[in-house]
Short mmCIF file of C-alpha atoms in Angstrom, two decimals:
data_model
loop_
_atom_site.label_atom_id
_atom_site.label_comp_id
_atom_site.label_asym_id
_atom_site.label_seq_id
_atom_site.Cartn_x
_atom_site.Cartn_y
_atom_site.Cartn_z
CA MET A 1 -136.65 -134.83 -60.23
CA THR A 2 -134.46 -134.09 -63.23
CA ALA A 3 -136.59 -131.10 -64.18
CA ALA A 4 -136.49 -129.81 -60.61
CA ALA A 5 -132.75 -130.19 -60.52
CA LEU A 6 -132.44 -128.23 -63.75
CA LEU A 7 -134.58 -125.40 -62.35
CA VAL A 8 -132.52 -125.28 -59.16
CA GLY A 9 -129.31 -125.38 -61.18
CA ALA A 10 -130.50 -122.41 -63.21
CA ALA A 11 -131.81 -120.41 -60.24
CA VAL A 12 -128.68 -120.65 -58.05
CA PRO A 13 -126.30 -118.99 -60.55
CA ALA A 14 -128.88 -116.26 -61.16
CA ALA A 15 -129.14 -115.55 -57.43
CA LEU A 16 -125.37 -115.57 -57.07
CA SER A 17 -125.04 -113.19 -60.02
CA ALA A 18 -127.64 -110.82 -58.51
CA GLN A 19 -125.88 -110.90 -55.15
CA GLN A 20 -122.51 -110.23 -56.83
CA HIS A 21 -124.10 -107.35 -58.75
CA GLN A 22 -125.19 -105.83 -55.45
CA HIS A 23 -121.64 -106.12 -54.10
CA GLY A 24 -120.35 -104.47 -57.26
CA ALA A 25 -122.73 -101.53 -56.70
CA VAL A 26 -121.48 -101.07 -53.15
CA ARG A 27 -117.88 -101.13 -54.38
CA ALA A 28 -118.69 -98.47 -56.98
CA ASP A 29 -119.79 -96.08 -54.23
CA THR A 30 -116.38 -96.26 -52.60
CA THR A 31 -114.49 -94.66 -55.47
CA HIS A 32 -112.62 -92.46 -53.05
CA VAL A 33 -110.96 -95.63 -51.76
CA HIS A 34 -110.50 -97.49 -55.05
CA ALA A 35 -111.16 -95.06 -57.84
CA ASP A 36 -110.15 -97.58 -60.49
CA THR A 37 -110.47 -101.33 -60.03
CA THR A 38 -107.71 -102.29 -62.42
CA ARG A 39 -105.22 -99.92 -60.77
CA ALA A 40 -106.08 -101.17 -57.30
CA ASP A 41 -105.54 -104.76 -58.39
CA SER A 42 -102.25 -104.00 -60.06
CA ALA A 43 -100.91 -102.48 -56.85
CA ASP A 44 -100.70 -106.02 -55.39
CA PRO A 45 -98.01 -108.00 -57.21
CA HIS A 46 -99.64 -111.27 -56.05
CA ARG A 47 -103.08 -110.42 -57.44
CA THR A 48 -103.30 -111.09 -61.15
CA HIS A 49 -107.04 -110.87 -61.83
CA THR A 50 -109.42 -107.94 -62.08
CA ASP A 51 -112.68 -107.98 -60.12
CA SER A 52 -114.69 -108.88 -63.25
CA GLN A 53 -112.43 -111.91 -63.82
CA HIS A 54 -112.82 -112.83 -60.15
CA ARG A 55 -116.60 -112.83 -60.46
CA GLU A 56 -116.40 -115.09 -63.54
CA MET A 57 -114.24 -117.54 -61.60
CA MET A 58 -116.76 -117.50 -58.74
CA ARG A 59 -119.49 -118.45 -61.18
CA ALA A 60 -117.34 -121.27 -62.53
CA ASP A 61 -116.63 -122.52 -58.99
CA SER A 62 -120.36 -122.54 -58.22
CA ALA A 63 -121.02 -124.61 -61.33
CA ARG A 64 -118.35 -127.12 -60.28
CA GLU A 65 -119.97 -127.41 -56.85
CA ARG A 66 -123.35 -128.15 -58.46
CA MET A 67 -121.80 -130.88 -60.58
CA MET A 68 -120.57 -132.64 -57.44
CA ARG A 69 -124.04 -132.70 -55.83
CA PRO A 70 -126.18 -135.88 -56.18
CA GLY A 71 -128.86 -135.57 -58.82
CA THR A 72 -127.20 -132.65 -60.62
CA VAL A 73 -127.10 -132.78 -64.38
CA ASN A 74 -123.55 -133.13 -65.65
CA ARG A 75 -123.01 -130.19 -68.09
CA PRO A 76 -119.78 -129.06 -69.72
CA LEU A 77 -118.22 -125.97 -68.11
CA PRO A 78 -117.52 -122.81 -70.11
CA PRO A 79 -113.86 -122.03 -70.76
CA PRO A 80 -112.22 -119.63 -68.26
CA PRO A 81 -112.16 -115.98 -69.32
CA ALA A 82 -109.13 -114.87 -71.30
CA PRO A 83 -106.89 -112.27 -69.63
CA PRO A 84 -107.20 -108.76 -71.10
CA PRO A 85 -104.52 -107.72 -73.62
CA PRO A 86 -101.75 -105.47 -72.29
CA PRO A 87 -102.19 -101.73 -72.99
CA ALA A 88 -100.49 -100.42 -76.08
CA ALA A 89 -97.33 -98.42 -75.37
CA ALA A 90 -98.24 -95.46 -77.55
CA ASP A 91 -96.91 -92.99 -75.00
CA PRO A 92 -93.09 -92.82 -74.86
CA HIS A 93 -93.47 -92.92 -71.08
CA ALA A 94 -95.79 -95.95 -71.11
CA GLY A 95 -95.11 -98.03 -68.04
CA HIS A 96 -94.21 -94.96 -66.00
CA VAL A 97 -96.44 -93.95 -63.17
CA GLY A 98 -99.26 -91.67 -64.22
CA HIS A 99 -98.63 -91.72 -67.97
CA ASP A 100 -100.69 -94.58 -69.37
CA ALA A 101 -103.97 -92.90 -70.30
CA SER A 102 -105.75 -96.25 -70.57
CA ALA A 103 -104.92 -97.06 -66.96
CA LYS A 104 -106.68 -93.90 -65.68
CA PRO A 105 -104.77 -93.69 -62.40
CA ALA A 106 -106.78 -92.98 -59.32
CA ASP A 107 -106.89 -89.45 -57.97
CA PRO A 108 -106.55 -89.42 -54.16
CA HIS A 109 -109.02 -86.57 -54.09
CA ALA A 110 -111.70 -88.46 -56.05
CA GLY A 111 -114.88 -88.56 -54.02
CA HIS A 112 -113.74 -85.57 -51.97
CA ASP A 113 -113.81 -82.47 -54.13
CA GLY A 114 -116.19 -83.64 -56.81
CA ASN A 115 -113.83 -82.60 -59.60
CA ALA A 116 -111.78 -85.73 -60.08
CA ALA A 117 -112.69 -86.51 -63.67
CA ALA A 118 -110.36 -88.90 -65.46
CA ALA A 119 -107.57 -87.12 -67.27
CA PRO A 120 -107.87 -87.18 -71.07
CA ALA A 121 -105.20 -88.75 -73.22
CA GLY A 122 -102.01 -86.74 -73.22
CA VAL A 123 -102.60 -85.34 -69.75
CA HIS A 124 -100.20 -86.06 -66.93
CA ALA A 125 -102.17 -87.20 -63.87
CA HIS A 126 -100.34 -86.29 -60.71
CA ALA A 127 -101.43 -87.28 -57.21
CA GLU A 128 -99.00 -85.57 -54.88
CA GLY A 129 -100.71 -86.47 -51.64
CA ALA A 130 -100.87 -82.86 -50.48
CA PRO A 131 -104.04 -80.78 -50.60
CA GLY A 132 -104.65 -79.78 -54.17
CA GLY A 133 -102.59 -82.72 -55.46
CA HIS A 134 -102.77 -81.93 -59.10
CA ARG A 135 -103.13 -83.16 -62.61
CA MET A 136 -100.94 -81.38 -65.10
CA LEU A 137 -101.07 -80.98 -68.85
CA MET A 138 -98.50 -83.02 -70.76
CA LYS A 139 -97.92 -83.02 -74.51
CA PRO A 140 -95.75 -85.69 -76.17
CA LEU A 141 -93.40 -84.13 -78.72
CA GLY A 142 -92.27 -87.34 -80.40
CA GLU A 143 -89.11 -89.43 -80.10
CA GLY A 144 -89.76 -89.75 -76.36
CA TRP A 145 -89.66 -86.00 -75.61
CA SER A 146 -92.50 -84.38 -73.67
CA LEU A 147 -93.64 -80.97 -72.54
CA MET A 148 -95.45 -80.40 -69.23
CA GLY A 149 -96.65 -77.16 -67.81
CA MET A 150 -99.13 -74.98 -65.97
CA ALA A 151 -99.91 -71.32 -65.37
CA GLN A 152 -101.29 -69.51 -62.35
CA ALA A 153 -102.40 -66.06 -61.17
CA TYR A 154 -104.24 -64.68 -58.13
CA PRO A 155 -106.51 -61.64 -58.60
CA ILE A 156 -106.62 -60.20 -55.07
CA VAL A 157 -107.71 -57.13 -53.09
CA THR A 158 -105.90 -56.32 -49.82
CA THR A 159 -107.14 -53.88 -47.17
CA GLY A 160 -105.05 -52.77 -44.20
CA LEU A 161 -107.12 -52.27 -41.04
CA GLY A 162 -104.62 -50.43 -38.85
CA ASN A 163 -104.39 -46.90 -37.51
CA GLU A 164 -105.76 -44.41 -40.03
CA SER A 165 -102.47 -42.50 -39.95
CA SER A 166 -100.53 -45.61 -40.98
CA GLU A 167 -99.49 -46.15 -44.58
CA LEU A 168 -100.62 -49.76 -44.17
CA SER A 169 -104.26 -48.62 -43.85
CA GLN A 170 -105.14 -48.62 -47.52
CA THR A 171 -106.90 -50.81 -50.07
CA GLU A 172 -105.06 -52.07 -53.15
CA PRO A 173 -105.93 -54.55 -55.94
CA TYR A 174 -103.28 -56.80 -57.53
CA LEU A 175 -102.78 -59.61 -59.96
CA THR A 176 -100.26 -61.39 -57.79
CA GLN A 177 -98.05 -64.45 -58.37
CA PRO A 178 -98.71 -64.65 -62.14
CA ALA A 179 -96.38 -67.36 -63.41
CA LEU A 180 -95.89 -69.79 -66.28
CA MET A 181 -94.05 -73.03 -65.43
CA ILE A 182 -92.83 -75.49 -68.07
CA ASN A 183 -90.77 -78.68 -68.02
CA LEU A 184 -89.18 -79.93 -71.25
CA GLU A 185 -88.15 -83.56 -70.70
CA SER A 186 -86.09 -85.94 -72.82
CA PRO A 187 -86.77 -89.69 -73.18
CA GLY A 188 -86.60 -91.29 -69.74
CA SER A 189 -86.37 -87.81 -68.16
CA ARG A 190 -82.60 -87.98 -68.45
CA LEU A 191 -82.46 -84.28 -69.40
CA VAL A 192 -84.99 -81.78 -68.03
CA LEU A 193 -85.24 -78.04 -68.62
CA ARG A 194 -87.31 -76.17 -66.01
CA PHE A 195 -88.47 -72.78 -67.26
CA THR A 196 -90.55 -70.40 -65.09
CA LEU A 197 -91.57 -66.86 -65.96
CA ASN A 198 -92.89 -64.56 -63.22
CA PHE A 199 -94.80 -61.46 -64.39
CA GLU A 200 -95.01 -59.53 -61.10
CA GLY A 201 -92.74 -56.83 -62.51
CA ILE A 202 -95.62 -56.00 -64.87
CA THR A 203 -98.65 -56.63 -62.65
CA GLN A 204 -97.31 -55.19 -59.35
CA PRO A 205 -94.14 -53.16 -59.99
CA GLY A 206 -94.64 -51.25 -56.73
CA GLY A 207 -94.80 -54.41 -54.65
CA GLU A 208 -97.68 -56.05 -52.76
CA LEU A 209 -98.92 -54.74 -49.42
CA THR A 210 -97.61 -57.35 -46.94
CA ALA A 211 -97.22 -56.36 -43.29
CA GLY A 212 -93.98 -57.77 -41.92
CA GLY A 213 -92.50 -58.46 -45.36
CA TRP A 214 -89.03 -57.30 -46.37
CA GLY A 215 -86.24 -57.84 -48.90
CA GLU A 216 -84.68 -56.49 -52.10
CA GLY A 217 -85.37 -52.84 -51.23
CA PHE A 218 -89.02 -53.32 -50.17
CA ILE A 219 -90.37 -53.39 -46.62
CA ASP A 220 -93.98 -54.08 -45.57
CA ARG A 221 -94.46 -54.76 -49.25
CA ARG A 222 -93.43 -57.96 -51.00
CA HIS A 223 -91.07 -57.16 -53.83
CA PRO A 224 -91.89 -58.35 -57.38
CA HIS A 225 -89.84 -61.39 -58.35
CA THR A 226 -87.69 -61.48 -61.45
CA LEU A 227 -89.19 -62.19 -64.86
CA LEU A 228 -86.81 -65.13 -65.29
CA HIS A 229 -87.73 -66.88 -62.05
CA GLU A 230 -86.26 -70.28 -63.00
CA PHE A 231 -84.13 -71.52 -65.88
CA MET A 232 -82.52 -74.77 -64.75
CA LEU A 233 -81.14 -77.64 -66.83
CA SER A 234 -80.91 -81.00 -65.02
CA ALA A 235 -79.13 -84.20 -66.01
CA ASN A 236 -80.66 -87.20 -64.20
CA LEU A 237 -78.97 -90.56 -63.67
CA TRP A 238 -81.49 -93.14 -62.49
CA ASN A 239 -80.62 -96.21 -60.44
CA VAL A 240 -77.01 -95.31 -59.73
CA ALA A 241 -75.34 -97.04 -56.76
CA GLY A 242 -78.72 -97.86 -55.28
CA GLY A 243 -80.15 -94.37 -55.75
CA ASP A 244 -80.72 -91.50 -58.18
CA LEU A 245 -78.32 -88.66 -58.99
CA SER A 246 -78.91 -85.24 -60.58
CA LEU A 247 -76.71 -82.37 -61.68
CA SER A 248 -78.52 -79.06 -62.27
CA ALA A 249 -77.33 -75.62 -63.36
CA GLY A 250 -78.91 -72.30 -64.24
CA LYS A 251 -81.01 -69.67 -62.46
CA GLY A 252 -83.29 -70.80 -59.67
CA PHE A 253 -83.29 -72.05 -56.08
CA ALA A 254 -80.21 -72.98 -54.11
CA PRO A 255 -80.69 -76.19 -52.08
CA TYR A 256 -81.74 -74.62 -48.80
CA GLY A 257 -84.82 -74.36 -46.60
CA THR A 258 -88.45 -74.95 -47.47
CA ASP A 259 -90.63 -74.84 -50.59
CA ASP A 260 -91.26 -71.56 -52.38
CA PRO A 261 -94.22 -69.86 -50.61
CA MET A 262 -95.84 -69.52 -54.04
CA SER A 263 -96.71 -73.25 -53.82
CA ARG A 264 -98.07 -73.11 -50.26
CA PRO A 265 -101.56 -72.41 -48.84
CA VAL A 266 -101.40 -68.76 -47.67
CA ALA A 267 -101.49 -66.19 -50.47
CA LYS A 268 -99.52 -63.59 -48.49
CA TYR A 269 -95.83 -64.44 -48.24
CA PRO A 270 -94.41 -65.08 -44.75
CA THR A 271 -92.01 -62.63 -43.15
CA ASN A 272 -89.30 -65.35 -43.12
CA HIS A 273 -89.08 -65.49 -46.93
CA HIS A 274 -85.46 -64.27 -47.01
CA LEU A 275 -84.44 -66.48 -44.09
CA SER A 276 -86.01 -69.72 -45.34
CA GLN A 277 -85.37 -69.70 -49.10
CA ILE A 278 -82.42 -68.73 -51.32
CA LEU A 279 -83.93 -68.11 -54.75
CA GLU A 280 -83.31 -66.42 -58.08
CA ARG A 281 -79.58 -67.12 -57.94
CA TRP A 282 -77.30 -68.49 -60.64
CA THR A 283 -76.51 -71.85 -59.13
CA ALA A 284 -75.05 -75.31 -59.78
CA ASN A 285 -76.70 -78.02 -57.67
CA VAL A 286 -76.14 -81.72 -57.10
CA VAL A 287 -78.58 -84.09 -55.40
CA TYR A 288 -78.43 -87.77 -54.48
CA LEU A 289 -81.64 -89.58 -53.53
CA GLY A 290 -81.17 -92.97 -51.91
CA GLY A 291 -84.21 -94.59 -50.31
CA PRO A 292 -85.63 -92.28 -47.66
CA TRP A 293 -82.59 -89.96 -47.66
CA SER A 294 -81.60 -87.16 -50.00
CA VAL A 295 -78.49 -84.99 -49.86
CA GLU A 296 -78.14 -81.74 -51.86
CA ALA A 297 -75.35 -79.22 -52.28
CA GLY A 298 -75.14 -76.03 -54.31
CA LEU A 299 -72.60 -73.43 -55.39
CA PHE A 300 -74.10 -70.07 -56.37
CA GLY A 301 -73.77 -66.30 -56.41
CA GLY A 302 -74.98 -64.66 -53.24
CA ALA A 303 -76.02 -61.30 -54.69
CA GLU A 304 -79.77 -60.72 -54.80
CA PRO A 305 -81.34 -59.23 -57.91
CA GLU A 306 -82.21 -55.56 -57.46
CA GLY A 307 -85.29 -55.54 -59.64
CA PRO A 308 -87.54 -57.76 -61.76
CA TYR A 309 -85.34 -57.37 -64.85
CA ASP A 310 -81.95 -57.58 -63.15
CA PHE A 311 -79.98 -60.64 -64.35
CA SER A 312 -76.53 -59.28 -63.50
CA ASN A 313 -76.02 -61.30 -60.34
CA TYR A 314 -74.44 -64.10 -62.38
CA THR A 315 -71.17 -62.17 -61.92
CA ALA A 316 -71.14 -63.26 -58.26
CA PHE A 317 -71.36 -66.98 -59.08
CA GLY A 318 -69.22 -69.16 -56.86
CA ASP A 319 -68.95 -66.94 -53.79
CA SER A 320 -71.70 -68.75 -51.81
CA TRP A 321 -72.78 -72.30 -51.07
CA SER A 322 -75.50 -74.29 -49.31
CA ALA A 323 -76.47 -77.85 -48.42
CA ARG A 324 -79.67 -79.64 -47.43
CA VAL A 325 -80.37 -83.11 -46.01
CA ILE A 326 -83.87 -84.62 -45.96
CA ARG A 327 -85.07 -87.81 -44.27
CA ARG A 328 -88.46 -89.09 -45.45
CA PHE A 329 -91.00 -91.42 -43.88
CA GLY A 330 -93.92 -93.16 -45.54
CA GLY A 331 -92.52 -92.99 -49.06
CA THR A 332 -89.60 -91.69 -51.08
CA GLY A 333 -89.05 -88.50 -53.04
CA THR A 334 -91.85 -85.95 -53.27
CA ALA A 335 -94.53 -88.60 -52.55
CA ALA A 336 -93.42 -89.17 -48.94
CA ARG A 337 -95.96 -88.48 -46.20
CA TRP A 338 -93.37 -87.02 -43.81
CA GLU A 339 -90.14 -85.06 -44.27
CA VAL A 340 -87.56 -83.91 -41.74
CA SER A 341 -84.87 -81.60 -43.07
CA GLY A 342 -81.87 -79.53 -42.07
CA SER A 343 -80.14 -76.86 -44.21
CA TYR A 344 -77.13 -74.59 -44.00
CA GLY A 345 -76.14 -71.72 -46.27
CA SER A 346 -73.20 -69.36 -46.48
CA VAL A 347 -74.24 -66.32 -48.53
CA ALA A 348 -71.94 -63.45 -49.57
CA GLU A 349 -73.31 -60.07 -50.67
CA ALA A 350 -71.59 -56.85 -51.67
CA HIS A 351 -72.15 -53.84 -49.41
CA HIS A 352 -70.31 -50.51 -49.64
CA GLY A 353 -67.60 -51.93 -51.90
CA GLY A 354 -66.92 -55.05 -49.85
CA LYS A 355 -68.54 -58.45 -49.36
CA GLU A 356 -70.31 -59.44 -46.18
CA ARG A 357 -71.10 -63.06 -45.44
CA THR A 358 -74.25 -64.30 -43.72
CA ALA A 359 -74.72 -67.78 -42.27
CA LEU A 360 -78.26 -69.21 -42.68
CA VAL A 361 -79.72 -72.23 -40.87
CA ASN A 362 -83.13 -73.84 -41.44
CA GLY A 363 -84.88 -76.96 -40.16
CA TYR A 364 -88.39 -78.18 -40.89
CA LEU A 365 -90.93 -80.98 -40.43
CA ARG A 366 -93.47 -81.43 -43.23
CA HIS A 367 -96.52 -83.70 -43.59
CA ALA A 368 -98.72 -84.12 -46.66
CA ALA A 369 -101.08 -87.05 -47.17
CA THR A 370 -104.61 -88.24 -47.82
CA HIS A 371 -106.62 -89.24 -44.75
CA ARG A 372 -110.17 -90.53 -44.17
CA PHE A 373 -111.63 -87.04 -43.95
CA GLY A 374 -109.73 -85.75 -47.00
CA THR A 375 -106.23 -84.30 -47.30
CA LEU A 376 -103.91 -82.63 -44.83
CA TYR A 377 -100.77 -80.55 -45.29
CA SER A 378 -98.73 -79.20 -42.35
CA LEU A 379 -95.34 -77.54 -42.01
CA VAL A 380 -93.30 -76.45 -38.98
CA GLU A 381 -89.99 -74.68 -39.57
CA ALA A 382 -87.32 -72.63 -37.80
CA SER A 383 -84.79 -70.33 -39.48
CA ARG A 384 -81.92 -68.17 -38.32
CA SER A 385 -79.42 -65.80 -39.92
CA GLU A 386 -76.09 -64.65 -38.52
CA PRO A 387 -74.66 -61.70 -40.51
CA GLU A 388 -70.88 -61.43 -40.38
CA GLY A 389 -69.74 -58.79 -37.94
CA ALA A 390 -73.20 -58.20 -36.46
CA ALA A 391 -73.75 -58.60 -32.74
CA GLN A 392 -77.11 -60.27 -33.32
CA GLY A 393 -78.86 -61.95 -36.21
CA TYR A 394 -82.50 -62.67 -36.98
CA TYR A 395 -84.76 -65.65 -36.38
CA ALA A 396 -88.14 -66.93 -37.53
CA LEU A 397 -90.52 -69.64 -36.32
CA LEU A 398 -93.43 -70.68 -38.55
CA ALA A 399 -96.25 -73.23 -38.48
CA GLU A 400 -98.91 -73.61 -41.19
CA SER A 401 -101.54 -76.14 -42.20
CA MET A 402 -104.34 -76.70 -44.67
CA ALA A 403 -107.09 -79.34 -44.79
CA GLY A 404 -109.01 -80.46 -47.85
CA ILE A 405 -112.52 -81.61 -46.84
CA GLY A 406 -114.77 -81.97 -49.85
CA ARG A 407 -114.55 -78.59 -51.57
CA HIS A 408 -113.59 -76.81 -48.34
CA ARG A 409 -110.01 -75.59 -47.89
CA PRO A 410 -109.50 -74.05 -44.43
CA TYR A 411 -105.92 -73.04 -43.66
CA MET A 412 -103.84 -71.14 -41.13
CA ARG A 413 -100.34 -69.87 -40.43
CA VAL A 414 -98.62 -68.55 -37.31
CA GLU A 415 -95.27 -66.69 -37.38
CA TYR A 416 -93.00 -65.34 -34.69
CA SER A 417 -89.88 -63.63 -35.98
CA THR A 418 -87.50 -60.70 -35.98
CA ARG A 419 -86.70 -58.66 -39.04
CA PRO A 420 -84.18 -55.92 -39.89
CA GLU A 421 -85.31 -52.28 -40.05
CA TRP A 422 -83.78 -49.76 -42.40
CA GLU A 423 -83.96 -46.04 -42.78
CA ARG A 424 -86.75 -45.47 -45.27
CA GLU A 425 -85.77 -44.10 -48.66
CA ASP A 426 -86.74 -40.47 -49.48
CA GLY A 427 -89.80 -40.49 -47.24
CA ASP A 428 -91.29 -43.65 -48.81
CA VAL A 429 -92.13 -45.89 -45.84
CA PHE A 430 -92.15 -48.98 -48.09
CA ARG A 431 -88.67 -48.61 -49.61
CA TYR A 432 -85.07 -48.69 -48.40
CA HIS A 433 -81.76 -48.61 -50.23
CA HIS A 434 -80.68 -52.15 -50.99
CA ASP A 435 -77.02 -51.64 -49.97
CA ASP A 436 -77.71 -49.82 -46.69
CA ASP A 437 -77.06 -51.46 -43.34
CA PRO A 438 -80.00 -52.04 -40.98
CA VAL A 439 -80.48 -49.43 -38.24
CA GLY A 440 -82.35 -51.76 -35.89
CA ALA A 441 -84.78 -54.63 -35.68
CA SER A 442 -88.46 -55.26 -34.89
CA ARG A 443 -90.19 -58.40 -33.60
CA TRP A 444 -93.42 -59.72 -35.10
CA PHE A 445 -96.22 -62.10 -34.26
CA ILE A 446 -98.43 -62.72 -37.32
CA ALA A 447 -101.48 -65.00 -37.31
CA THR A 448 -103.29 -65.71 -40.57
CA ALA A 449 -106.54 -67.62 -40.99
CA GLY A 450 -108.01 -68.36 -44.41
CA TYR A 451 -110.75 -70.26 -46.13
CA GLY A 452 -110.96 -71.37 -49.75
CA TRP A 453 -113.75 -72.99 -51.76
CA GLN A 454 -112.67 -75.32 -54.58
CA LEU A 455 -115.05 -74.07 -57.23
CA SER A 456 -113.65 -76.06 -60.16
CA GLY A 457 -110.83 -78.49 -60.88
CA PHE A 458 -108.68 -79.63 -63.77
CA PRO A 459 -107.98 -78.26 -66.38
CA VAL A 460 -108.96 -74.78 -65.10
CA SER A 461 -108.91 -74.77 -61.32
CA THR A 462 -110.52 -71.87 -59.45
CA MET A 463 -110.59 -71.36 -55.70
CA PRO A 464 -112.09 -68.16 -54.25
CA PHE A 465 -110.56 -67.40 -50.84
CA VAL A 466 -110.52 -64.96 -47.95
CA GLU A 467 -107.59 -64.34 -45.58
CA LEU A 468 -107.62 -62.46 -42.28
CA GLN A 469 -104.27 -61.44 -40.81
CA HIS A 470 -103.53 -60.14 -37.32
CA ASN A 471 -100.18 -58.43 -36.65
CA ARG A 472 -98.47 -57.63 -33.36
CA VAL A 473 -95.14 -55.79 -33.50
CA TRP A 474 -92.55 -54.83 -30.87
CA HIS A 475 -89.36 -52.80 -30.85
CA GLU A 476 -86.49 -55.33 -30.73
CA ARG A 477 -83.32 -53.21 -30.84
CA GLY A 478 -81.70 -50.18 -32.43
CA GLU A 479 -83.54 -47.18 -33.83
CA ALA A 480 -86.71 -48.93 -35.01
CA ASP A 481 -89.70 -46.87 -33.79
CA VAL A 482 -92.71 -49.08 -34.46
CA GLN A 483 -95.20 -46.57 -33.07
CA ALA A 484 -94.01 -43.93 -35.53
CA LEU A 485 -93.99 -46.39 -38.42
CA PHE A 486 -97.36 -48.08 -37.90
CA GLY A 487 -99.28 -45.76 -35.57
CA ASP A 488 -100.01 -48.74 -33.29
CA ASP A 489 -98.44 -52.02 -32.23
CA ARG A 490 -101.52 -54.08 -33.29
CA PHE A 491 -103.28 -54.01 -36.62
CA TRP A 492 -105.24 -56.22 -39.01
CA GLY A 493 -105.41 -56.93 -42.71
CA ILE A 494 -107.87 -58.76 -44.93
CA SER A 495 -107.49 -60.10 -48.46
CA LEU A 496 -110.10 -61.41 -50.90
CA GLY A 497 -109.13 -63.17 -54.09
CA VAL A 498 -109.27 -66.15 -56.42
CA ARG A 499 -106.55 -68.71 -57.07
CA LEU A 500 -106.51 -69.54 -60.77
CA PHE A 501 -104.59 -72.48 -62.26
CA LEU A 502 -104.55 -73.30 -65.96
CA GLY A 503 -103.44 -76.80 -66.94
CA SER A 504 -103.30 -77.98 -63.34
CA ALA A 505 -105.63 -78.68 -60.43
CA GLY A 506 -103.44 -76.90 -57.91
CA PRO A 507 -99.99 -75.56 -57.05
CA MET A 508 -96.78 -77.47 -57.59
CA ARG A 509 -93.94 -77.79 -55.09
CA MET A 510 -91.03 -75.53 -56.02
CA GLY A 511 -87.47 -75.35 -54.75
CA SER A 512 -85.78 -78.58 -55.90
CA TYR A 513 -84.58 -79.94 -59.23
CA GLY A 514 -83.69 -83.18 -60.95
CA VAL A 515 -84.84 -86.32 -59.15
CA LEU A 516 -86.55 -84.13 -56.52
CA ASP A 517 -88.49 -82.03 -59.00
CA ASP A 518 -92.18 -82.65 -58.43
CA MET A 519 -93.00 -83.01 -62.14
CA THR A 520 -89.98 -85.11 -63.09
CA SER A 521 -90.11 -87.56 -60.19
CA ASN A 522 -93.74 -88.42 -60.87
CA HIS A 523 -93.00 -90.02 -64.25
CA ARG A 524 -89.43 -91.17 -63.84
CA PRO A 525 -88.48 -94.51 -65.42
CA MET A 526 -89.51 -97.36 -63.17
CA PRO A 527 -86.86 -99.95 -62.25
#
């Protein structure tokens, strides 16, 4: 009987261990739910043991049960497992979200795109929740300072499929949206310098064929942005009066409207670009983030740059202002699943020796999150401008979305808007004089459908894509003759290209600074 009891006592733990091993194998297959066991456990403040420790305690409990059974040999129990030592705080941001390399934070896209390898030491792992939520290179500089950054460029070929007599019916290659983005951050991210260079003045000085586009002297072509796209210094005060406060100054985005289209799914810019963003201005911004609410205000110069190397608009600083309020749901800051926002801007620009003021209004609803099928990003926005002294202004309605399903990235955008029309400059149908007044307006319906294939991920992300665009245009008012301009009121366009990201797995949200900067907020000091 004693020998039999010993055999049973030895067999039961072995069977339990085998059964637990099977459960562990099943758990390993669900890495898209819990990519890292230690991180998942640490998310619950009441759970203090890892799964391996839990299994050891189960074995110990089984042994205690055997000791209580009649006829069981009384054997001493092994000591309980010792808790693992805490990770060494070698990184000056140790303890901040996404910075402890030993913790290997879970990527929400792990198990979906097949490219979610753990970030190496010194790499900032960023899970934004939007499609293409990205990792980003980070280099510690010592004494708590760090450098983060990424670069991007889109080799692309665009073909216009309109009337053969139209200037839009041509094929052109570009290297579009080439940019280098860097954040230099002090200990605790109390001081942050955002520095972005845009090289479109070199790669596409004549603009990019974009039906419906307008602004800064270009029409039906997107103008090249300035070389110094952003140069903003932010001072961040964390945990102030129950929230976070930032003061930012330099050249960049005024607090108004939606994210820079450069960080959004469709490669071609929307026609509402100059109604829904105020960018490349010399501006001083303040933002307060308290729970689900954020309030921003900015004072800036309203004059637009007149070329990629024009920095002279700092002379207009202080003649314009804007404000933006955002309410978030399902999180705070840039990690929220939902955002509802309203913005107002009062922008002054010089025309014919005097200044004319334009009122701008924007509202949007944004969603970005990981779901069972993968990731989903959606945006709905409305914008309107009211130029001073004009009988009528301009409006724009836009809806766009992108899904991330495995490596597949289908996306779409629909726009309905009016735009100003100018007398074309010296017979060039794509140019107008920047200081001229519009002679009329046209109305546009633009539908874009695209598909991307996530070929590779961090640290060099590549996504080949194709976009098909359908345009419908009407005469709205004034002297705009759409038939003469385009040869037809319906035409198509198609673009083929590759999105390239170096040092990141995808685009980064652009348009806010300080505590709302996507890079800064992800590794802010935790309370």
